[in-house]
Every structure is written in C-alpha cells, then in structure tokens.
Coordinates of C-alpha atoms in Angstrom, one line a residue:
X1 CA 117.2 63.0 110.3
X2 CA 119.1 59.5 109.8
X3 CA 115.7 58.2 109.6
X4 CA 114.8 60.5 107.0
X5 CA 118.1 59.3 105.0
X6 CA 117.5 55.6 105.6
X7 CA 114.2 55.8 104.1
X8 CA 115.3 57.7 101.0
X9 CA 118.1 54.9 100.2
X10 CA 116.0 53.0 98.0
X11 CA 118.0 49.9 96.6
X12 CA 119.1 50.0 93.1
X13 CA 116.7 46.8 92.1
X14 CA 113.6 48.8 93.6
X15 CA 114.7 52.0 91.8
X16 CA 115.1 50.1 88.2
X17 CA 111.5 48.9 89.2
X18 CA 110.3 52.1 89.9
X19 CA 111.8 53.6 86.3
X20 CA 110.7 50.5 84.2
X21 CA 107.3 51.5 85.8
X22 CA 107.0 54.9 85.1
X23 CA 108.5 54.9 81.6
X24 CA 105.9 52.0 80.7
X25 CA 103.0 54.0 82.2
X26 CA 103.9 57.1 80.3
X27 CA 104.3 55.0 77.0
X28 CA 100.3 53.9 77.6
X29 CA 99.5 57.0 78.1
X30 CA 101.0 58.5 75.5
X31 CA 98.6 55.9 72.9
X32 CA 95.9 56.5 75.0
X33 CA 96.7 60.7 73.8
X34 CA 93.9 61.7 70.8
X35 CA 96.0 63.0 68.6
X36 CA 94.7 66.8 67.6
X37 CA 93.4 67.6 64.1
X38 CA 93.0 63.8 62.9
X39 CA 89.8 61.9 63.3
X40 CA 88.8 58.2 62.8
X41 CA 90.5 55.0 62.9
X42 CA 93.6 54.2 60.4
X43 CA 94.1 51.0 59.2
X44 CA 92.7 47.7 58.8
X45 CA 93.2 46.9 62.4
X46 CA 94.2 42.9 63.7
X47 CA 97.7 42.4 63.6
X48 CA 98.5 46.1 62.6
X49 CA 96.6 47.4 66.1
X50 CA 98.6 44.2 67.4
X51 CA 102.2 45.8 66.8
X52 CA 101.2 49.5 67.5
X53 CA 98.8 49.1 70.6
X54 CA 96.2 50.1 69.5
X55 CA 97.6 53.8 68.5
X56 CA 95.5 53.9 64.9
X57 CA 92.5 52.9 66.1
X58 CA 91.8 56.5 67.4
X59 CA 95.2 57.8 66.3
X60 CA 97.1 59.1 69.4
X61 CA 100.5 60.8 70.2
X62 CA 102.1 57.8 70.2
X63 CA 100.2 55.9 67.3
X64 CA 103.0 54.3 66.1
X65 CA 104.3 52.6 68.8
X66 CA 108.2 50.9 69.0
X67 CA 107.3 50.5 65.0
X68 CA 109.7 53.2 64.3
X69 CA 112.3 52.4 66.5
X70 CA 112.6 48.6 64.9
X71 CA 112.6 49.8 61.3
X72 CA 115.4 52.1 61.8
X73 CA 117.4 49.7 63.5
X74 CA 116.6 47.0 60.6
X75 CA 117.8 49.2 57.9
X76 CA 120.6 50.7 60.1
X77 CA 121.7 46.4 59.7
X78 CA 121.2 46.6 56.5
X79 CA 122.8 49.8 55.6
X80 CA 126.3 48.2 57.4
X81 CA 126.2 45.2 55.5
X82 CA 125.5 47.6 51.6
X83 CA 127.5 50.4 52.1
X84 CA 131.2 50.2 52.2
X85 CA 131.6 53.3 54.6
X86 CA 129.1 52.2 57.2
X87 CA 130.6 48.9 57.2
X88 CA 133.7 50.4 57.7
X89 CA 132.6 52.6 60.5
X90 CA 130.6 49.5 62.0
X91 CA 134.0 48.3 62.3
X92 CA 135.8 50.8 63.7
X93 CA 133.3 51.2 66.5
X94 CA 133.4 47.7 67.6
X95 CA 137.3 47.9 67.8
X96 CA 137.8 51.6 68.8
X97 CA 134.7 52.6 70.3
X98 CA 132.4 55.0 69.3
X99 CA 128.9 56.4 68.9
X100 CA 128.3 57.4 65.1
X101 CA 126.2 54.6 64.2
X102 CA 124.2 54.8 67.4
X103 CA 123.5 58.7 66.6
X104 CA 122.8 57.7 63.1
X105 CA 120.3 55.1 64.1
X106 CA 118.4 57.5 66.3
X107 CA 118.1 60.4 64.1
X108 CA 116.7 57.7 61.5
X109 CA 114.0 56.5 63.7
X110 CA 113.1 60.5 64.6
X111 CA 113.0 60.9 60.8
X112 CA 110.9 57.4 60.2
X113 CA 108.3 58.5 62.8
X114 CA 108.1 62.1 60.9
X115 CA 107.5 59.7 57.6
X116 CA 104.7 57.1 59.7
X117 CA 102.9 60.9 60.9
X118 CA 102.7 61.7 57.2
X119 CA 101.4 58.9 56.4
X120 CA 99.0 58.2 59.2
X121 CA 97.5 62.3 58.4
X122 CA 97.0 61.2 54.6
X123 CA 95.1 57.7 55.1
X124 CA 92.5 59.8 57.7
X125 CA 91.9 62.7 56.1
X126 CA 94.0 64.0 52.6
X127 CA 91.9 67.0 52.6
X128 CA 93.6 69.0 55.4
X129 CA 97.1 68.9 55.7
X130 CA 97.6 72.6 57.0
X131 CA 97.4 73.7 59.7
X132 CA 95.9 70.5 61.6
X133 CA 98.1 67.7 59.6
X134 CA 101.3 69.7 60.4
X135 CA 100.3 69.8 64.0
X136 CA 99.7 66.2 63.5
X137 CA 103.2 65.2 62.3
X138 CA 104.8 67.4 64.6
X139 CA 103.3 65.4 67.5
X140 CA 103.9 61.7 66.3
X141 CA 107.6 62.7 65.4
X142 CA 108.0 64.3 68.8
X143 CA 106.1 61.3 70.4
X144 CA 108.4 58.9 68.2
X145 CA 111.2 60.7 70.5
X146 CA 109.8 60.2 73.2
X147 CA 109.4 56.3 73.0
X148 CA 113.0 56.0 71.7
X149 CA 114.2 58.5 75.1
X150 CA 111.6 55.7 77.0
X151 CA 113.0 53.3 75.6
X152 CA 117.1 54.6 76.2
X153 CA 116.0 55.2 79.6
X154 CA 114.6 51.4 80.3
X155 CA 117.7 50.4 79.2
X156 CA 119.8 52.3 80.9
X157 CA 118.1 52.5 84.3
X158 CA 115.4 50.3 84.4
X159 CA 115.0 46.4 83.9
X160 CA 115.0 44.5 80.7
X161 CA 115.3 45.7 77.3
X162 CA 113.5 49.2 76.1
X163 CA 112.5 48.1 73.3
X164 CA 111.1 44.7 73.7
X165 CA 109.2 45.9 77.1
X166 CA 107.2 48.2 75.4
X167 CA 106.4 46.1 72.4
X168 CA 105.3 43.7 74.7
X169 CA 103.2 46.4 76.9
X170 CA 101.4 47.1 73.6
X171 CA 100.7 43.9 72.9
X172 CA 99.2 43.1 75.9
X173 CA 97.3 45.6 75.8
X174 CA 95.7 45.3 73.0
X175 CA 95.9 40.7 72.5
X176 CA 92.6 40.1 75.2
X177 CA 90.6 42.8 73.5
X178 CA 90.9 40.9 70.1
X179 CA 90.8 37.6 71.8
X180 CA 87.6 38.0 73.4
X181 CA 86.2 40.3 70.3
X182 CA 87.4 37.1 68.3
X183 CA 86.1 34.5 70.3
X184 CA 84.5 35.2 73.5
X185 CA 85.2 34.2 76.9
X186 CA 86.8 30.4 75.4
X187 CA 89.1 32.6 73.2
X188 CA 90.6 34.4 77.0
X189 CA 91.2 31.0 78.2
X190 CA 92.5 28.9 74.9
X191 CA 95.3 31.7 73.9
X192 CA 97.2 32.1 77.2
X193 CA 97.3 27.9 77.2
X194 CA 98.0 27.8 73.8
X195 CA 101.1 31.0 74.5
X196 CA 102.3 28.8 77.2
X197 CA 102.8 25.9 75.5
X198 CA 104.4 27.2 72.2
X199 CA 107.0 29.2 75.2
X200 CA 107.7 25.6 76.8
X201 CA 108.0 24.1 73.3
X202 CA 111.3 26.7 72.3
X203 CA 112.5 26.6 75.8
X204 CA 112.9 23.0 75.5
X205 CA 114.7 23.2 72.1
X206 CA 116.7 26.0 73.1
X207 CA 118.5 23.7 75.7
X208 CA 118.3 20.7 73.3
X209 CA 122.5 20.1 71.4
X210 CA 124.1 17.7 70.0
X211 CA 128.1 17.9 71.4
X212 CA 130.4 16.2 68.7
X213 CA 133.3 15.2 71.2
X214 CA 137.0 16.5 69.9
X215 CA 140.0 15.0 71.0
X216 CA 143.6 17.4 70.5
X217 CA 146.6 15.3 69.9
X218 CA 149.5 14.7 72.1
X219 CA 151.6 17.3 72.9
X220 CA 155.0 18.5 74.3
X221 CA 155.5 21.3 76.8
X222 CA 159.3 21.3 77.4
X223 CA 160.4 17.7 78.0
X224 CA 156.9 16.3 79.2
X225 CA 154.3 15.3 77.2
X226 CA 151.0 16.6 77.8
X227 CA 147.9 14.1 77.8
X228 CA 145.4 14.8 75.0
X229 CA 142.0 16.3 76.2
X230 CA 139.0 15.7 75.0
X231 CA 136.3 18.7 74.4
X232 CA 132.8 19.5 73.0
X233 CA 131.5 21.2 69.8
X234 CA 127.8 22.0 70.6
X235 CA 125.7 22.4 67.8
X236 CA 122.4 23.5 69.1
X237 CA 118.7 22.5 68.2
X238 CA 117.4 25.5 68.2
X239 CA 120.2 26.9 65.4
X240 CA 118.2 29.5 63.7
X241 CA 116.3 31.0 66.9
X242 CA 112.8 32.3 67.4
X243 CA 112.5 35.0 64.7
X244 CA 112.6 32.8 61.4
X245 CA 109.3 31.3 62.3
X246 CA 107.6 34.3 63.1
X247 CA 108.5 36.0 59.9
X248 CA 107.8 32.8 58.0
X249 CA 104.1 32.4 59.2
X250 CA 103.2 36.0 58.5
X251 CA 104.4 35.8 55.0
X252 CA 101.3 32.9 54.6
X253 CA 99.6 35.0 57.0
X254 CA 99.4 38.2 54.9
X255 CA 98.4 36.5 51.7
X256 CA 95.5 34.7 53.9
X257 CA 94.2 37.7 55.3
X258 CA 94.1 39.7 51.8
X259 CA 92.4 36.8 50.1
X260 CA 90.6 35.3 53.3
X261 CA 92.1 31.7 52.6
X262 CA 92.1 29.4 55.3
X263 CA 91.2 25.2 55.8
X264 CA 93.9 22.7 55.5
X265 CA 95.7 24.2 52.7
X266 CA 96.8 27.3 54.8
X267 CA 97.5 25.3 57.3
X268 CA 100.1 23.1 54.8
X269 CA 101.5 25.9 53.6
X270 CA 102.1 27.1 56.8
X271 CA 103.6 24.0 57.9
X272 CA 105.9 24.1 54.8
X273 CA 107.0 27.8 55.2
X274 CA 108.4 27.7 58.8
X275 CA 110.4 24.1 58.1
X276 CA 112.1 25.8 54.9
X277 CA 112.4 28.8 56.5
X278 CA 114.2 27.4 59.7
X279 CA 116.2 25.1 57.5
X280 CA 117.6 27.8 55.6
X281 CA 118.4 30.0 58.5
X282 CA 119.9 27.4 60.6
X283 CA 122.5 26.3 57.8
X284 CA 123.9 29.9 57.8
X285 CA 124.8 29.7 61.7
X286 CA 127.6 27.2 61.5
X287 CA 129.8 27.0 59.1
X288 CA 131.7 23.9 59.0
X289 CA 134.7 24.5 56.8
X290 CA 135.5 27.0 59.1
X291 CA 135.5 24.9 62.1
X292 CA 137.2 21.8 60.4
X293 CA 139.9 24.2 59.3
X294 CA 140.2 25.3 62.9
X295 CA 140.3 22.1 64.5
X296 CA 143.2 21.3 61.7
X297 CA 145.3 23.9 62.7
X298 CA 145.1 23.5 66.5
X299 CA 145.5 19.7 66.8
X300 CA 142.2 18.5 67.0
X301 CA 140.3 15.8 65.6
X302 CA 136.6 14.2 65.6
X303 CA 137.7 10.6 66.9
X304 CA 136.7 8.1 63.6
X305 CA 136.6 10.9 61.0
X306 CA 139.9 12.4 59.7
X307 CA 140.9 15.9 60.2
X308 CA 139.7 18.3 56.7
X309 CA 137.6 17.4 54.3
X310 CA 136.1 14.4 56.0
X311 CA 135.3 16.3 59.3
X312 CA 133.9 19.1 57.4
X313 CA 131.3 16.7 55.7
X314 CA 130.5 15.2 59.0
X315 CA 130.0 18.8 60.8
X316 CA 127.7 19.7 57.5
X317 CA 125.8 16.5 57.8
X318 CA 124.9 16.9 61.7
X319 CA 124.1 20.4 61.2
X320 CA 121.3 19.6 58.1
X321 CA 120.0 17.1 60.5
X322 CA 119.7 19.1 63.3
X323 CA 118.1 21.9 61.2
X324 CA 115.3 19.4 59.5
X325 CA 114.4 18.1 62.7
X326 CA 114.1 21.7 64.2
X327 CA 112.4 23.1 61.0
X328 CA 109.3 20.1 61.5
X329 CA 109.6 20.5 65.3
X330 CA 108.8 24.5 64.8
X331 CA 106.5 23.9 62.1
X332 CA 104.3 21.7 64.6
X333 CA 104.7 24.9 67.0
X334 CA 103.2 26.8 64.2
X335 CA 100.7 24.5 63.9
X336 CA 99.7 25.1 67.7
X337 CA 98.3 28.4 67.6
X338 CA 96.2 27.9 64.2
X339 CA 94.5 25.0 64.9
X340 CA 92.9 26.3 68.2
X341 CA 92.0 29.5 66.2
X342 CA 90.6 27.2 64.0
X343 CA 88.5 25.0 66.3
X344 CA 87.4 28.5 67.8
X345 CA 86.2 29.1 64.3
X346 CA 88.2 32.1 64.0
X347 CA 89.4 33.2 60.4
X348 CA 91.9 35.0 58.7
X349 CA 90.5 38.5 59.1
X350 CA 89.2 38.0 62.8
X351 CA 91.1 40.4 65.1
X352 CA 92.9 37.4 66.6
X353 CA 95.6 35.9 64.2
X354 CA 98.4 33.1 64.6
X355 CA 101.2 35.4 64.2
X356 CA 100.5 38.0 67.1
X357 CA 99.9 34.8 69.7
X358 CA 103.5 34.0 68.4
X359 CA 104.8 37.2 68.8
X360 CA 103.2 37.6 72.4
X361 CA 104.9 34.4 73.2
X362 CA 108.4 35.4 72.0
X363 CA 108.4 38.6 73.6
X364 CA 107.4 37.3 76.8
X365 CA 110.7 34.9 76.6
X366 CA 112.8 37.5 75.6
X367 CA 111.4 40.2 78.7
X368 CA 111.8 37.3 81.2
X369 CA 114.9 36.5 80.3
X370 CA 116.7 39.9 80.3
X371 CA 114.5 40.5 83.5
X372 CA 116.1 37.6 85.6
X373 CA 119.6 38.6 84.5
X374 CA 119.7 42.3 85.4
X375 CA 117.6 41.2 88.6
X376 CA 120.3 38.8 89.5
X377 CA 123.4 40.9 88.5
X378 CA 122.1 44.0 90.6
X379 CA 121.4 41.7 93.5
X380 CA 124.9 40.6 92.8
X381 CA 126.5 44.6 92.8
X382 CA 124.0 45.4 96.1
X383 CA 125.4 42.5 98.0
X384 CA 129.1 43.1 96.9
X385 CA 128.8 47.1 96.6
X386 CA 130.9 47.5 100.2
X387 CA 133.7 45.6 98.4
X388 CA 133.3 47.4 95.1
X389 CA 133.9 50.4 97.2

C-alpha cells in the first residue's frame, strides 16, 4: 500500500506539467470543434487565422481564440486610466486588496466573446440567425469561457502565463501551415532562422544599459561621518520593450495588405515606423525630472553635472540617445523578417506576413521566460518544502 502512495506523490513541477498539458490539448481541441449551424470559412485568413489558430477557417467552438480575453483586458486598461471611478477602484485594489476589477474584466471578455459569436454568424451566413445562429453564439460565448477558465487554470496551477501559452499554441499551430503554403519547403527552413535571430537580437538589447554613476554626499550619523557611496542609474537599451515594434509594423502591414504594396518603399516605411514608434515609447519610460528631483532631495549627484536642472538635461539627453539608437537597432530587426519574405518572393497578401514571424518570436521569449522562473521557484519550494513545513 506504501507503494501505492509513493507512486501517486507526483511532484508539484510534474503536476504543473501535466495541467499546462491538458489545458493546452483541450484548447486545440476545442478549435479543432465545427461549430454547429455555421458553414464556410470567415475572414480573409493570413494574419487573422494567425492570432485565432485557425478557428475561422472552418469556424469552431473556440473560433476566436485568446482574442477575447486580450481585448477585454486592453480596454479594462483603458477604462482605469478614462473613468474616474475605475481609476479609483484600480487604486484601492492595489492598496487594500480586492477583486472587482478582476470580476469586471472577466465578465467583459464573456460578453466580448458573445459580441465576436455575433459577429462571426453574420459574416457566414446573415440569412439564418434562429435557431442555428443562436446555437452558434451560445457556443463561442461559452467556449470564450472556457479559454478564459483554461487560461485561469494555467496560471494558477500550471507553468507560464495562460494567456500567452495558448496564443502561442495557436500560433504554432497555424505559422508552418502558411509558411509552407507561402513558400514551400525553403519557407519551413528560412522562418525558424529568421525567428531565432530577431529572439537573439532583443535578448541582447534587453541586457544592453547605460549606468550613469551617482555619488551621495558626505554624511553624519551621530558624531561619525559616513563615507559617500557611489551607486548606479541604469537606463536600459531596450526602454520601450517588445510590443512597440510589433504594433508599429502591423500598422504598415495592414495598409500593405489592403492595397498589396510592397518593394523598397514598404520596406522604408517600415523602417521609419518602428524607429519613431520606439522613440516615442521609450521617452515615456523615464522621466528625468522626476529622478533629478529625487537625487536632489536625497543627497545625490551625477559627479561633473550639478544637482537640478543641469542633471535633468543630462538624464534627458542619455535617454533620447539611448531611444534613437534602439529605435534604428529594432528597425533593422524589422527589417529581418521582410526581406527574407521578400527574397522568398512572398507578398503582402501571402499567408505568411512579417508581423506574425514577430509575434511568434515574442511570444516564444515571453513563454520561456515565465517557464524557467516558475520551474526554478517550484524546484526551490520542493527542495525546501520539509522546512516550509
């Protein structure tokens, strides 16, 4: 019988496995569901199959994917930053504690999905919404609920994040198919390169900073002086993340696609999007009155630049410099992905676009990462549990 019981103790690591596993076979096969009363493919397909897995293509259950669940946490943001009272209880929460906004965010995604099911019965067929297009809603709302529980549950018991591990399970998913539609056997073998460099590329400016050193002035503690110490600002390469360039190559994307532009001009204005966009972002991360008036009030100083004003201007001018070098560094990046579509001879209305290589690569970073960190702190709790105890 101890054997029995030995057996069944299945570490906590295994066991997240095991759930991350299971929830991400059930979202698959959930878009893999035909969806009952509505025929035919929705949508234009490429980057919208992309960010959906494939759901439209022969609309299933779970059609819309972690689309939902993004939304509703977008405009639960934005919501906080409009309206007074959400602000307000935004605030509250992070002090007191509290779950309103979290309810609130999850009963908008159920009601979002409800909307997308609407929407995806009217673009296939307008001419019957009753009885099959409310049987049709009814399922993609309730299969909207069951990525966000999925998703709740990954988080909670499993490994990584819900959400990003099930965007990037669609997306793989769905990224050879289009590759190989797109270009053929080169295309499998040019986009996984291409992916792993652009990963290496932000890696490497992620650990990239500039540390402006910051000396604190000599002080008394009782009757001894205390020596002055010298410490670090770092201002980081990467200021404005991984996000601003995605966005910023899918707003030349878009236009591309509709008007099927491509050649050296889409490529330029490419190149000038993600540098502006990057530049813009980064100069909103540090704020360098803020930290000059800090430094002022504590005792510290930049050695060579006095405290205020002065240190201010030097913070701001580092900064800027730091965010055009980053913006022409991630605009190169950009650059990565469309030029080997391009040799491929793939266009703008292939299945296989810039943007989704992009957003393959990010979300792979972002899984790995929370991976490795709840790998290592559960190792950490397993090997320490008996003390815990």
């Amino acid at each position: 019988m101890s054997g029995w019981v030995r057996a069944l103790r299945v570490p906590s690591t295994r066991k997240r496995l095991l759930v991350t596993l299971g929830a991400v076979l059930m979202f698959r096969l959930g878009q893999n569901l035909p969806l009952p009363g509505v025929d035919g493919p929705v949508g234009p397909g490429g980057l919208l199959d992309l960010v959906t897995g494939g759901g439209l293509r022969a609309p299933a259950v779970l059609a819309l994917g972690v689309v939902p669940l993004y939304a509703a946490r977008v405009l639960t943001s934005v919501l906080t930053v409009l309206v007074p009272r959400m602000r307000a209880l935004k605030a509250y929460e992070d002090r007191e504690g509290g779950s309103a906004v979290g309810r609130f965010t999850r009963y908008l995604t159920v009601g979002l999905g409800a909307l997308g099911g609407v929407a995806v019965v009217v673009a296939a067929d307008a001419g019957r919404l009753f009885p099959d297009g409310v049987a049709a809603v009814a399922c993609m709302t309730a299969g909207t609920a069951l990525t966000l529980r999925l998703a709740e549950w990954i988080g909670d018991r499993g490994l990584g994040a819900g959400m990003s591990l099930l965007f990037l399970t669609q997306v793989a998913a769905v990224l050879p198919g289009q590759a190989y539609a797109a270009g053929g056997v080169p295309a499998l073998a040019v986009v996984p390169a291409v992916a792993l460099v652009v990963v290496l590329a932000v890696v490497t400016a992620r650990q990239a900073k500039r540390n402006v050193p910051v000396q604190r002035a000599k002080r008394m503690m009782g009757r001894w002086p205390h020596p002055t110490d010298t410490v670090h600002i770092p201002i980081r390469f990467d200021q404005a993340g991984y996000n601003p360039m995605v966005w910023a190559s899918l707003a030349v994307f878009v236009p591309a696609w509709v008007w099927d532009l491509g050649g050296p001009w889409y490529l330029a204005a490419a190149f000038v999007a993600v540098v502006l966009g990057m530049y813009l972002c980064a100069l909103r991360v540090l704020d360098p009155e803020k930290v000059a008036g800090d430094l002022r009030r504590q005792g510290g100083f930049v050695p060579g630049i006095e405290p205020g004003r002065p240190t201010a201007a030097y913070l701001g001018h580092v900064r800027a410099r730091m965010a055009w070098w980053n913006g022409l560094y991630s605009g190169v990046i950009v650059l990565l992905p469309m030029v080997a579509l391009a040799v491929l001879g793939i266009g703008a209305r292939d299945p296989l676009n810039a943007p989704g290589i992009l957003v393959a690569a990010g979300l792979s970073m972002i899984v790995s990462r929370d991976v490795a960190q709840q790998v290592e702190s559960s190792f950490l709790e397993e090997r320490y549990a008996a003390f815990l105890r």
